[in-house]
Amino acid sequence: MPATTVTARADQGTPRPPGGRRPAGARRRTGPLARIPVPLWLLLPAALVLIPLFGYPLYQLGLLSVLKFGQPQASGGVPTEFVGLSNYTDVLGDEQFWTVLGQTLAFAAFCVLTTLAVGATCAVLLTRVGKWPRLMLMFGALGAWAAPAMTGSTVWMFLLDTNSGLVNEVLGTQGHNWMYDKWSAFAMVAVVVVWHSFPFVMITLYAGIQAIPDSVLEAARLDGAGTVTIFRRIMLPMLRPLLVIVVIQSVIWDFKVFTQIYVMTGGGGIAGQNLVLNVYAYQKAFVAENYSLGAAIGVLMTLILLGVTAIYIRSLRRSGEEL
């Protein structure tokens, strides 16, 4: 076989520059590792840290959920007993669990939608105002974002105080207890959660808007498109990858809200009317001293979050959107 034919076959599959010559020393990658996409290699360092960091606690949570482990077992007076799925059966058979689950899903959905609406509105507003108003808005929002949940919840409790709160003074509703009614309490807690969460959405979407070419926005304005139309028809499609990130993050944060509910409603409200799953798990684990039952609720929360995230990403892929 001629040498030129052998050389041509050997060079098949090796990418060549436009000039047609192969770079000096270039070799074709072979083997199973060559089929791993480059982005996965770039994620490997973070995965080496995050997988043990999150994997071991999840393993311990799952292990605890299949054991009978309460205060007697924790003190060493009674041996730990393997009970299989008995804890999950007890949780799923409890009518209060389903009530709390429904409240949690409704509360989280309201907080996520409101956070996205407020964050997106403020992101667009940042592009329309001058330098100093923009800096003031960004510093104010970042101050809310940086405030610890415990501190923010306590400050808002002072503002909502029944007798001397600023909110009642401004609205002229002195003596009104915002935390007494179930839905009023949920609404006030939602305000605090959105106040803590919207800066992340605002900053993320503002950065994405700044990356959109000015020529695209200017062409839309010349065609007569208004601010709302430009945001809905041009900005939103181009911000789709960022929206995936902020939606998933918001779902995770708002679904597992604990501090705001616990502080502002005194541990779940009157007769537990404002319980969400995180507070419900805390009460089962540390108030009732049934740690394995609380662990089972934690595992169920993790599975629900994974399911919601998977459904959201799958719906985007089915609609043809690039992630």
PDB file of C-alpha atoms in Angstrom:
ATOM      1  CA  MET A   1       0.000   0.000   0.000  1.00  0.00           C
ATOM      2  CA  PRO A   2       1.457   3.376  -0.895  1.00  0.00           C
ATOM      3  CA  ALA A   3       2.807   5.439   1.985  1.00  0.00           C
ATOM      4  CA  THR A   4       0.596   8.385   1.074  1.00  0.00           C
ATOM      5  CA  THR A   5      -2.550   6.250   1.535  1.00  0.00           C
ATOM      6  CA  VAL A   6      -1.398   5.054   4.957  1.00  0.00           C
ATOM      7  CA  THR A   7      -0.655   8.622   6.020  1.00  0.00           C
ATOM      8  CA  ALA A   8      -4.084   9.830   4.841  1.00  0.00           C
ATOM      9  CA  ARG A   9      -5.881   7.095   6.766  1.00  0.00           C
ATOM     10  CA  ALA A  10      -3.829   7.753   9.886  1.00  0.00           C
ATOM     11  CA  ASP A  11      -4.748  11.408   9.759  1.00  0.00           C
ATOM     12  CA  GLN A  12      -8.508  10.730   9.596  1.00  0.00           C
ATOM     13  CA  GLY A  13     -10.294  12.093  12.638  1.00  0.00           C
ATOM     14  CA  THR A  14      -7.425  14.500  13.540  1.00  0.00           C
ATOM     15  CA  PRO A  15      -8.738  18.059  13.238  1.00  0.00           C
ATOM     16  CA  ARG A  16      -6.672  20.245  10.944  1.00  0.00           C
ATOM     17  CA  PRO A  17      -6.414  24.001  10.759  1.00  0.00           C
ATOM     18  CA  PRO A  18      -7.763  25.851   7.704  1.00  0.00           C
ATOM     19  CA  GLY A  19      -4.377  25.615   6.013  1.00  0.00           C
ATOM     20  CA  GLY A  20      -4.654  21.831   5.896  1.00  0.00           C
ATOM     21  CA  ARG A  21      -1.602  21.079   8.023  1.00  0.00           C
ATOM     22  CA  ARG A  22      -1.723  19.250  11.294  1.00  0.00           C
ATOM     23  CA  PRO A  23      -0.103  21.132  14.214  1.00  0.00           C
ATOM     24  CA  ALA A  24       3.265  19.813  15.266  1.00  0.00           C
ATOM     25  CA  GLY A  25       2.978  17.210  17.993  1.00  0.00           C
ATOM     26  CA  ALA A  26      -0.835  16.965  17.724  1.00  0.00           C
ATOM     27  CA  ARG A  27      -2.269  13.572  18.639  1.00  0.00           C
ATOM     28  CA  ARG A  28      -5.738  12.159  18.391  1.00  0.00           C
ATOM     29  CA  ARG A  29      -7.265  11.332  21.783  1.00  0.00           C
ATOM     30  CA  THR A  30      -8.384   7.738  22.121  1.00  0.00           C
ATOM     31  CA  GLY A  31     -10.030   5.672  24.833  1.00  0.00           C
ATOM     32  CA  PRO A  32     -13.133   6.157  27.001  1.00  0.00           C
ATOM     33  CA  LEU A  33     -11.803   9.362  28.611  1.00  0.00           C
ATOM     34  CA  ALA A  34     -11.668  11.025  25.189  1.00  0.00           C
ATOM     35  CA  ARG A  35     -15.475  10.847  24.952  1.00  0.00           C
ATOM     36  CA  ILE A  36     -16.028  12.893  28.154  1.00  0.00           C
ATOM     37  CA  PRO A  37     -17.086  16.445  27.214  1.00  0.00           C
ATOM     38  CA  VAL A  38     -14.722  19.255  28.158  1.00  0.00           C
ATOM     39  CA  PRO A  39     -17.292  21.009  30.429  1.00  0.00           C
ATOM     40  CA  LEU A  40     -17.413  17.903  32.630  1.00  0.00           C
ATOM     41  CA  TRP A  41     -13.645  18.035  33.044  1.00  0.00           C
ATOM     42  CA  LEU A  42     -13.947  21.678  34.088  1.00  0.00           C
ATOM     43  CA  LEU A  43     -16.571  20.742  36.702  1.00  0.00           C
ATOM     44  CA  LEU A  44     -14.392  17.966  38.132  1.00  0.00           C
ATOM     45  CA  PRO A  45     -12.489  20.093  40.724  1.00  0.00           C
ATOM     46  CA  ALA A  46     -15.745  21.459  42.167  1.00  0.00           C
ATOM     47  CA  ALA A  47     -17.281  17.973  42.136  1.00  0.00           C
ATOM     48  CA  LEU A  48     -14.355  16.554  44.121  1.00  0.00           C
ATOM     49  CA  VAL A  49     -15.149  19.050  46.893  1.00  0.00           C
ATOM     50  CA  LEU A  50     -18.953  19.176  46.766  1.00  0.00           C
ATOM     51  CA  ILE A  51     -19.726  15.463  46.407  1.00  0.00           C
ATOM     52  CA  PRO A  52     -18.084  14.468  49.733  1.00  0.00           C
ATOM     53  CA  LEU A  53     -19.322  17.666  51.387  1.00  0.00           C
ATOM     54  CA  PHE A  54     -22.968  16.963  50.533  1.00  0.00           C
ATOM     55  CA  GLY A  55     -22.830  13.220  49.956  1.00  0.00           C
ATOM     56  CA  TYR A  56     -21.780  12.208  53.471  1.00  0.00           C
ATOM     57  CA  PRO A  57     -24.522  14.202  55.275  1.00  0.00           C
ATOM     58  CA  LEU A  58     -27.111  12.831  52.849  1.00  0.00           C
ATOM     59  CA  TYR A  59     -25.853   9.321  53.527  1.00  0.00           C
ATOM     60  CA  GLN A  60     -26.111   9.881  57.279  1.00  0.00           C
ATOM     61  CA  LEU A  61     -29.596  11.365  56.853  1.00  0.00           C
ATOM     62  CA  GLY A  62     -30.756   8.351  54.856  1.00  0.00           C
ATOM     63  CA  LEU A  63     -29.180   5.947  57.349  1.00  0.00           C
ATOM     64  CA  LEU A  64     -30.840   7.661  60.309  1.00  0.00           C
ATOM     65  CA  SER A  65     -34.216   7.555  58.556  1.00  0.00           C
ATOM     66  CA  VAL A  66     -34.272   3.734  58.563  1.00  0.00           C
ATOM     67  CA  LEU A  67     -33.355   3.412  62.233  1.00  0.00           C
ATOM     68  CA  LYS A  68     -35.256   3.857  65.467  1.00  0.00           C
ATOM     69  CA  PHE A  69     -33.230   6.656  66.992  1.00  0.00           C
ATOM     70  CA  GLY A  70     -34.563   8.970  69.684  1.00  0.00           C
ATOM     71  CA  GLN A  71     -33.263  10.479  72.885  1.00  0.00           C
ATOM     72  CA  PRO A  72     -32.853   7.094  74.617  1.00  0.00           C
ATOM     73  CA  GLN A  73     -30.673   5.851  71.747  1.00  0.00           C
ATOM     74  CA  ALA A  74     -28.752   9.163  71.590  1.00  0.00           C
ATOM     75  CA  SER A  75     -27.919   8.941  75.304  1.00  0.00           C
ATOM     76  CA  GLY A  76     -26.690   5.376  74.899  1.00  0.00           C
ATOM     77  CA  GLY A  77     -29.212   3.821  77.244  1.00  0.00           C
ATOM     78  CA  VAL A  78     -31.087   1.902  74.522  1.00  0.00           C
ATOM     79  CA  PRO A  79     -29.519   0.205  71.485  1.00  0.00           C
ATOM     80  CA  THR A  80     -30.303   1.518  68.023  1.00  0.00           C
ATOM     81  CA  GLU A  81     -32.786  -0.614  66.096  1.00  0.00           C
ATOM     82  CA  PHE A  82     -33.170  -1.018  62.337  1.00  0.00           C
ATOM     83  CA  VAL A  83     -36.825  -0.451  61.347  1.00  0.00           C
ATOM     84  CA  GLY A  84     -36.595  -0.202  57.545  1.00  0.00           C
ATOM     85  CA  LEU A  85     -39.278   1.990  55.988  1.00  0.00           C
ATOM     86  CA  SER A  86     -41.353   2.195  59.161  1.00  0.00           C
ATOM     87  CA  ASN A  87     -40.504   5.891  59.679  1.00  0.00           C
ATOM     88  CA  TYR A  88     -41.604   6.734  56.135  1.00  0.00           C
ATOM     89  CA  THR A  89     -44.843   4.836  56.677  1.00  0.00           C
ATOM     90  CA  ASP A  90     -45.510   6.814  59.849  1.00  0.00           C
ATOM     91  CA  VAL A  91     -44.803  10.139  58.112  1.00  0.00           C
ATOM     92  CA  LEU A  92     -46.888   9.404  55.014  1.00  0.00           C
ATOM     93  CA  GLY A  93     -49.730   8.088  57.180  1.00  0.00           C
ATOM     94  CA  ASP A  94     -49.859  11.272  59.225  1.00  0.00           C
ATOM     95  CA  GLU A  95     -52.622  13.605  58.008  1.00  0.00           C
ATOM     96  CA  GLN A  96     -50.738  16.622  59.353  1.00  0.00           C
ATOM     97  CA  PHE A  97     -47.827  15.862  57.021  1.00  0.00           C
ATOM     98  CA  TRP A  98     -50.007  16.267  53.937  1.00  0.00           C
ATOM     99  CA  THR A  99     -51.487  19.497  55.283  1.00  0.00           C
ATOM    100  CA  VAL A 100     -48.027  20.896  55.962  1.00  0.00           C
ATOM    101  CA  LEU A 101     -46.794  19.701  52.544  1.00  0.00           C
ATOM    102  CA  GLY A 102     -49.628  21.562  50.795  1.00  0.00           C
ATOM    103  CA  GLN A 103     -48.899  24.727  52.780  1.00  0.00           C
ATOM    104  CA  THR A 104     -45.198  24.438  51.978  1.00  0.00           C
ATOM    105  CA  LEU A 105     -45.760  24.025  48.234  1.00  0.00           C
ATOM    106  CA  ALA A 106     -48.206  26.950  48.083  1.00  0.00           C
ATOM    107  CA  PHE A 107     -45.974  29.184  50.191  1.00  0.00           C
ATOM    108  CA  ALA A 108     -42.847  28.323  48.169  1.00  0.00           C
ATOM    109  CA  ALA A 109     -44.638  28.853  44.830  1.00  0.00           C
ATOM    110  CA  PHE A 110     -45.891  32.279  45.909  1.00  0.00           C
ATOM    111  CA  CYS A 111     -42.450  33.319  47.156  1.00  0.00           C
ATOM    112  CA  VAL A 112     -40.691  32.101  43.996  1.00  0.00           C
ATOM    113  CA  LEU A 113     -43.076  33.894  41.624  1.00  0.00           C
ATOM    114  CA  THR A 114     -43.007  37.096  43.660  1.00  0.00           C
ATOM    115  CA  THR A 115     -39.219  37.017  43.974  1.00  0.00           C
ATOM    116  CA  LEU A 116     -38.817  36.584  40.212  1.00  0.00           C
ATOM    117  CA  ALA A 117     -41.283  39.396  39.491  1.00  0.00           C
ATOM    118  CA  VAL A 118     -39.668  41.847  41.917  1.00  0.00           C
ATOM    119  CA  GLY A 119     -36.117  40.886  40.920  1.00  0.00           C
ATOM    120  CA  ALA A 120     -36.806  41.136  37.182  1.00  0.00           C
ATOM    121  CA  THR A 121     -38.565  44.500  37.595  1.00  0.00           C
ATOM    122  CA  CYS A 122     -35.664  45.916  39.581  1.00  0.00           C
ATOM    123  CA  ALA A 123     -33.156  44.526  37.045  1.00  0.00           C
ATOM    124  CA  VAL A 124     -34.929  46.349  34.215  1.00  0.00           C
ATOM    125  CA  LEU A 125     -35.182  49.465  36.405  1.00  0.00           C
ATOM    126  CA  LEU A 126     -31.411  49.435  36.907  1.00  0.00           C
ATOM    127  CA  THR A 127     -30.966  49.761  33.158  1.00  0.00           C
ATOM    128  CA  ARG A 128     -33.321  52.763  32.971  1.00  0.00           C
ATOM    129  CA  VAL A 129     -32.077  54.980  35.818  1.00  0.00           C
ATOM    130  CA  GLY A 130     -28.959  57.094  36.195  1.00  0.00           C
ATOM    131  CA  LYS A 131     -25.689  56.180  37.847  1.00  0.00           C
ATOM    132  CA  TRP A 132     -26.379  57.372  41.401  1.00  0.00           C
ATOM    133  CA  PRO A 133     -29.942  56.003  41.689  1.00  0.00           C
ATOM    134  CA  ARG A 134     -28.619  52.707  40.315  1.00  0.00           C
ATOM    135  CA  LEU A 135     -25.835  52.574  42.918  1.00  0.00           C
ATOM    136  CA  MET A 136     -28.281  53.406  45.737  1.00  0.00           C
ATOM    137  CA  LEU A 137     -30.694  50.688  44.632  1.00  0.00           C
ATOM    138  CA  MET A 138     -27.920  48.114  44.303  1.00  0.00           C
ATOM    139  CA  PHE A 139     -26.401  48.915  47.709  1.00  0.00           C
ATOM    140  CA  GLY A 140     -29.834  48.821  49.358  1.00  0.00           C
ATOM    141  CA  ALA A 141     -30.663  45.475  47.752  1.00  0.00           C
ATOM    142  CA  LEU A 142     -27.292  43.969  48.616  1.00  0.00           C
ATOM    143  CA  GLY A 143     -27.761  45.099  52.214  1.00  0.00           C
ATOM    144  CA  ALA A 144     -30.998  43.101  52.377  1.00  0.00           C
ATOM    145  CA  TRP A 145     -29.301  40.122  50.750  1.00  0.00           C
ATOM    146  CA  ALA A 146     -26.341  40.210  53.140  1.00  0.00           C
ATOM    147  CA  ALA A 147     -28.502  40.466  56.270  1.00  0.00           C
ATOM    148  CA  PRO A 148     -28.662  37.135  58.158  1.00  0.00           C
ATOM    149  CA  ALA A 149     -32.107  35.555  58.157  1.00  0.00           C
ATOM    150  CA  MET A 150     -32.274  35.713  61.961  1.00  0.00           C
ATOM    151  CA  THR A 151     -31.396  39.415  62.026  1.00  0.00           C
ATOM    152  CA  GLY A 152     -33.771  40.330  59.222  1.00  0.00           C
ATOM    153  CA  SER A 153     -36.660  38.394  60.759  1.00  0.00           C
ATOM    154  CA  THR A 154     -36.114  40.023  64.156  1.00  0.00           C
ATOM    155  CA  VAL A 155     -36.014  43.532  62.642  1.00  0.00           C
ATOM    156  CA  TRP A 156     -39.233  42.881  60.748  1.00  0.00           C
ATOM    157  CA  MET A 157     -40.878  41.645  63.957  1.00  0.00           C
ATOM    158  CA  PHE A 158     -40.089  45.042  65.509  1.00  0.00           C
ATOM    159  CA  LEU A 159     -41.613  46.759  62.468  1.00  0.00           C
ATOM    160  CA  LEU A 160     -44.744  44.602  62.743  1.00  0.00           C
ATOM    161  CA  ASP A 161     -45.070  44.896  66.509  1.00  0.00           C
ATOM    162  CA  THR A 162     -48.688  45.042  67.655  1.00  0.00           C
ATOM    163  CA  ASN A 163     -48.409  48.127  69.858  1.00  0.00           C
ATOM    164  CA  SER A 164     -45.400  50.128  68.691  1.00  0.00           C
ATOM    165  CA  GLY A 165     -44.575  48.780  65.229  1.00  0.00           C
ATOM    166  CA  LEU A 166     -43.849  51.217  62.392  1.00  0.00           C
ATOM    167  CA  VAL A 167     -46.153  49.339  60.013  1.00  0.00           C
ATOM    168  CA  ASN A 168     -49.169  49.801  62.278  1.00  0.00           C
ATOM    169  CA  GLU A 169     -48.231  53.450  62.857  1.00  0.00           C
ATOM    170  CA  VAL A 170     -48.089  54.165  59.127  1.00  0.00           C
ATOM    171  CA  LEU A 171     -51.261  52.223  58.281  1.00  0.00           C
ATOM    172  CA  GLY A 172     -53.173  53.471  61.297  1.00  0.00           C
ATOM    173  CA  THR A 173     -53.892  49.951  62.520  1.00  0.00           C
ATOM    174  CA  GLN A 174     -52.536  50.209  66.074  1.00  0.00           C
ATOM    175  CA  GLY A 175     -53.168  47.069  68.069  1.00  0.00           C
ATOM    176  CA  HIS A 176     -53.387  44.773  65.028  1.00  0.00           C
ATOM    177  CA  ASN A 177     -51.499  41.501  65.417  1.00  0.00           C
ATOM    178  CA  TRP A 178     -50.189  40.481  61.984  1.00  0.00           C
ATOM    179  CA  MET A 179     -49.115  37.068  63.253  1.00  0.00           C
ATOM    180  CA  TYR A 180     -52.460  35.996  64.724  1.00  0.00           C
ATOM    181  CA  ASP A 181     -54.296  35.119  61.507  1.00  0.00           C
ATOM    182  CA  LYS A 182     -52.920  32.202  59.516  1.00  0.00           C
ATOM    183  CA  TRP A 183     -52.874  33.860  56.086  1.00  0.00           C
ATOM    184  CA  SER A 184     -51.768  37.230  57.401  1.00  0.00           C
ATOM    185  CA  ALA A 185     -48.806  35.557  59.089  1.00  0.00           C
ATOM    186  CA  PHE A 186     -47.876  33.667  55.922  1.00  0.00           C
ATOM    187  CA  ALA A 187     -48.099  36.924  53.950  1.00  0.00           C
ATOM    188  CA  MET A 188     -45.771  38.777  56.326  1.00  0.00           C
ATOM    189  CA  VAL A 189     -43.264  35.941  56.304  1.00  0.00           C
ATOM    190  CA  ALA A 190     -43.431  35.879  52.490  1.00  0.00           C
ATOM    191  CA  VAL A 191     -42.603  39.600  52.430  1.00  0.00           C
ATOM    192  CA  VAL A 192     -39.477  38.939  54.488  1.00  0.00           C
ATOM    193  CA  VAL A 193     -38.463  35.954  52.340  1.00  0.00           C
ATOM    194  CA  VAL A 194     -38.855  37.982  49.131  1.00  0.00           C
ATOM    195  CA  TRP A 195     -36.967  40.885  50.717  1.00  0.00           C
ATOM    196  CA  HIS A 196     -34.059  38.515  51.407  1.00  0.00           C
ATOM    197  CA  SER A 197     -34.182  36.773  48.015  1.00  0.00           C
ATOM    198  CA  PHE A 198     -34.920  39.308  45.273  1.00  0.00           C
ATOM    199  CA  PRO A 199     -31.398  40.901  45.225  1.00  0.00           C
ATOM    200  CA  PHE A 200     -29.895  37.649  43.885  1.00  0.00           C
ATOM    201  CA  VAL A 201     -32.407  37.606  41.027  1.00  0.00           C
ATOM    202  CA  MET A 202     -31.937  41.325  40.387  1.00  0.00           C
ATOM    203  CA  ILE A 203     -28.132  41.208  40.189  1.00  0.00           C
ATOM    204  CA  THR A 204     -28.099  38.024  38.098  1.00  0.00           C
ATOM    205  CA  LEU A 205     -30.623  39.281  35.537  1.00  0.00           C
ATOM    206  CA  TYR A 206     -29.059  42.737  35.452  1.00  0.00           C
ATOM    207  CA  ALA A 207     -25.715  41.169  34.538  1.00  0.00           C
ATOM    208  CA  GLY A 208     -27.449  39.174  31.804  1.00  0.00           C
ATOM    209  CA  ILE A 209     -29.209  42.270  30.447  1.00  0.00           C
ATOM    210  CA  GLN A 210     -25.915  44.129  30.310  1.00  0.00           C
ATOM    211  CA  ALA A 211     -24.513  41.326  28.131  1.00  0.00           C
ATOM    212  CA  ILE A 212     -27.275  41.758  25.521  1.00  0.00           C
ATOM    213  CA  PRO A 213     -25.910  43.731  22.516  1.00  0.00           C
ATOM    214  CA  ASP A 214     -27.152  47.320  22.398  1.00  0.00           C
ATOM    215  CA  SER A 215     -27.763  46.969  18.663  1.00  0.00           C
ATOM    216  CA  VAL A 216     -30.475  44.359  19.301  1.00  0.00           C
ATOM    217  CA  LEU A 217     -32.325  46.567  21.789  1.00  0.00           C
ATOM    218  CA  GLU A 218     -31.926  49.650  19.609  1.00  0.00           C
ATOM    219  CA  ALA A 219     -33.346  47.812  16.591  1.00  0.00           C
ATOM    220  CA  ALA A 220     -36.380  46.807  18.659  1.00  0.00           C
ATOM    221  CA  ARG A 221     -36.939  50.412  19.768  1.00  0.00           C
ATOM    222  CA  LEU A 222     -36.700  51.626  16.177  1.00  0.00           C
ATOM    223  CA  ASP A 223     -39.392  49.093  15.287  1.00  0.00           C
ATOM    224  CA  GLY A 224     -41.662  50.707  17.864  1.00  0.00           C
ATOM    225  CA  ALA A 225     -41.382  48.113  20.651  1.00  0.00           C
ATOM    226  CA  GLY A 226     -42.008  49.390  24.170  1.00  0.00           C
ATOM    227  CA  THR A 227     -40.172  48.455  27.371  1.00  0.00           C
ATOM    228  CA  VAL A 228     -42.562  45.625  28.250  1.00  0.00           C
ATOM    229  CA  THR A 229     -42.459  44.171  24.729  1.00  0.00           C
ATOM    230  CA  ILE A 230     -38.682  44.355  24.596  1.00  0.00           C
ATOM    231  CA  PHE A 231     -38.400  42.567  27.932  1.00  0.00           C
ATOM    232  CA  ARG A 232     -40.933  39.874  27.017  1.00  0.00           C
ATOM    233  CA  ARG A 233     -39.936  39.220  23.402  1.00  0.00           C
ATOM    234  CA  ILE A 234     -36.168  39.899  23.415  1.00  0.00           C
ATOM    235  CA  MET A 235     -34.692  39.934  26.906  1.00  0.00           C
ATOM    236  CA  LEU A 236     -36.501  36.922  28.355  1.00  0.00           C
ATOM    237  CA  PRO A 237     -35.507  34.492  25.555  1.00  0.00           C
ATOM    238  CA  MET A 238     -31.886  35.653  25.756  1.00  0.00           C
ATOM    239  CA  LEU A 239     -31.904  35.405  29.562  1.00  0.00           C
ATOM    240  CA  ARG A 240     -33.321  31.864  29.569  1.00  0.00           C
ATOM    241  CA  PRO A 241     -30.138  30.155  30.893  1.00  0.00           C
ATOM    242  CA  LEU A 242     -29.925  32.624  33.769  1.00  0.00           C
ATOM    243  CA  LEU A 243     -33.628  32.201  34.520  1.00  0.00           C
ATOM    244  CA  VAL A 244     -33.086  28.456  34.890  1.00  0.00           C
ATOM    245  CA  ILE A 245     -30.448  29.148  37.547  1.00  0.00           C
ATOM    246  CA  VAL A 246     -32.458  31.708  39.520  1.00  0.00           C
ATOM    247  CA  VAL A 247     -35.658  29.628  39.389  1.00  0.00           C
ATOM    248  CA  ILE A 248     -33.940  26.488  40.681  1.00  0.00           C
ATOM    249  CA  GLN A 249     -32.117  28.442  43.385  1.00  0.00           C
ATOM    250  CA  SER A 250     -35.325  30.198  44.428  1.00  0.00           C
ATOM    251  CA  VAL A 251     -37.259  26.919  44.582  1.00  0.00           C
ATOM    252  CA  ILE A 252     -34.600  25.369  46.817  1.00  0.00           C
ATOM    253  CA  TRP A 253     -34.340  28.404  49.106  1.00  0.00           C
ATOM    254  CA  ASP A 254     -38.076  29.031  49.453  1.00  0.00           C
ATOM    255  CA  PHE A 255     -39.042  25.375  49.844  1.00  0.00           C
ATOM    256  CA  LYS A 256     -36.706  24.907  52.791  1.00  0.00           C
ATOM    257  CA  VAL A 257     -37.468  28.177  54.597  1.00  0.00           C
ATOM    258  CA  PHE A 258     -36.990  27.720  58.319  1.00  0.00           C
ATOM    259  CA  THR A 259     -35.637  30.763  60.140  1.00  0.00           C
ATOM    260  CA  GLN A 260     -38.247  33.289  59.021  1.00  0.00           C
ATOM    261  CA  ILE A 261     -41.168  30.994  59.853  1.00  0.00           C
ATOM    262  CA  TYR A 262     -39.725  29.852  63.161  1.00  0.00           C
ATOM    263  CA  VAL A 263     -38.800  33.333  64.395  1.00  0.00           C
ATOM    264  CA  MET A 264     -41.793  35.305  63.164  1.00  0.00           C
ATOM    265  CA  THR A 265     -44.527  32.787  64.048  1.00  0.00           C
ATOM    266  CA  GLY A 266     -42.991  31.505  67.269  1.00  0.00           C
ATOM    267  CA  GLY A 267     -42.219  28.032  65.972  1.00  0.00           C
ATOM    268  CA  GLY A 268     -45.105  27.480  63.565  1.00  0.00           C
ATOM    269  CA  GLY A 269     -47.937  29.770  64.652  1.00  0.00           C
ATOM    270  CA  ILE A 270     -50.935  29.186  66.879  1.00  0.00           C
ATOM    271  CA  ALA A 271     -51.652  25.426  67.079  1.00  0.00           C
ATOM    272  CA  GLY A 272     -49.140  24.870  64.260  1.00  0.00           C
ATOM    273  CA  GLN A 273     -51.238  26.740  61.669  1.00  0.00           C
ATOM    274  CA  ASN A 274     -48.134  28.188  59.930  1.00  0.00           C
ATOM    275  CA  LEU A 275     -45.999  25.061  59.795  1.00  0.00           C
ATOM    276  CA  VAL A 276     -43.842  24.311  56.757  1.00  0.00           C
ATOM    277  CA  LEU A 277     -41.915  21.092  56.204  1.00  0.00           C
ATOM    278  CA  ASN A 278     -38.613  22.324  57.623  1.00  0.00           C
ATOM    279  CA  VAL A 279     -40.214  23.512  60.862  1.00  0.00           C
ATOM    280  CA  TYR A 280     -42.375  20.360  60.969  1.00  0.00           C
ATOM    281  CA  ALA A 281     -39.230  18.187  60.689  1.00  0.00           C
ATOM    282  CA  TYR A 282     -37.535  20.233  63.413  1.00  0.00           C
ATOM    283  CA  GLN A 283     -40.466  19.738  65.765  1.00  0.00           C
ATOM    284  CA  LYS A 284     -40.562  16.002  65.154  1.00  0.00           C
ATOM    285  CA  ALA A 285     -36.798  15.630  65.583  1.00  0.00           C
ATOM    286  CA  PHE A 286     -35.932  17.969  68.463  1.00  0.00           C
ATOM    287  CA  VAL A 287     -39.190  18.817  70.216  1.00  0.00           C
ATOM    288  CA  ALA A 288     -40.633  15.288  70.117  1.00  0.00           C
ATOM    289  CA  GLU A 289     -37.062  13.858  70.292  1.00  0.00           C
ATOM    290  CA  ASN A 290     -37.716  11.456  67.412  1.00  0.00           C
ATOM    291  CA  TYR A 291     -34.609  12.080  65.323  1.00  0.00           C
ATOM    292  CA  SER A 292     -35.215   9.266  62.854  1.00  0.00           C
ATOM    293  CA  LEU A 293     -38.693  10.598  62.019  1.00  0.00           C
ATOM    294  CA  GLY A 294     -37.243  14.040  61.387  1.00  0.00           C
ATOM    295  CA  ALA A 295     -34.595  12.454  59.150  1.00  0.00           C
ATOM    296  CA  ALA A 296     -37.294  10.671  57.144  1.00  0.00           C
ATOM    297  CA  ILE A 297     -39.032  14.025  56.556  1.00  0.00           C
ATOM    298  CA  GLY A 298     -35.688  15.473  55.459  1.00  0.00           C
ATOM    299  CA  VAL A 299     -35.189  12.674  52.919  1.00  0.00           C
ATOM    300  CA  LEU A 300     -38.703  13.233  51.543  1.00  0.00           C
ATOM    301  CA  MET A 301     -37.982  16.967  51.214  1.00  0.00           C
ATOM    302  CA  THR A 302     -34.810  16.202  49.261  1.00  0.00           C
ATOM    303  CA  LEU A 303     -36.678  13.869  46.899  1.00  0.00           C
ATOM    304  CA  ILE A 304     -39.413  16.474  46.351  1.00  0.00           C
ATOM    305  CA  LEU A 305     -36.842  19.142  45.513  1.00  0.00           C
ATOM    306  CA  LEU A 306     -35.049  16.827  43.074  1.00  0.00           C
ATOM    307  CA  GLY A 307     -38.366  15.938  41.444  1.00  0.00           C
ATOM    308  CA  VAL A 308     -39.473  19.566  41.036  1.00  0.00           C
ATOM    309  CA  THR A 309     -36.089  20.543  39.590  1.00  0.00           C
ATOM    310  CA  ALA A 310     -36.080  17.592  37.168  1.00  0.00           C
ATOM    311  CA  ILE A 311     -39.620  18.373  35.976  1.00  0.00           C
ATOM    312  CA  TYR A 312     -38.736  22.036  35.403  1.00  0.00           C
ATOM    313  CA  ILE A 313     -35.590  21.249  33.409  1.00  0.00           C
ATOM    314  CA  ARG A 314     -37.379  18.552  31.402  1.00  0.00           C
ATOM    315  CA  SER A 315     -40.203  20.937  30.497  1.00  0.00           C
ATOM    316  CA  LEU A 316     -37.673  23.466  29.227  1.00  0.00           C
ATOM    317  CA  ARG A 317     -35.965  20.845  27.073  1.00  0.00           C
ATOM    318  CA  ARG A 318     -39.255  19.678  25.646  1.00  0.00           C
ATOM    319  CA  SER A 319     -40.078  23.262  24.667  1.00  0.00           C
ATOM    320  CA  GLY A 320     -36.832  23.378  22.699  1.00  0.00           C
ATOM    321  CA  GLU A 321     -35.025  25.866  24.921  1.00  0.00           C
ATOM    322  CA  GLU A 322     -31.256  25.627  25.263  1.00  0.00           C
ATOM    323  CA  LEU A 323     -29.992  25.380  28.844  1.00  0.00           C
TER     324      LEU A 323
END
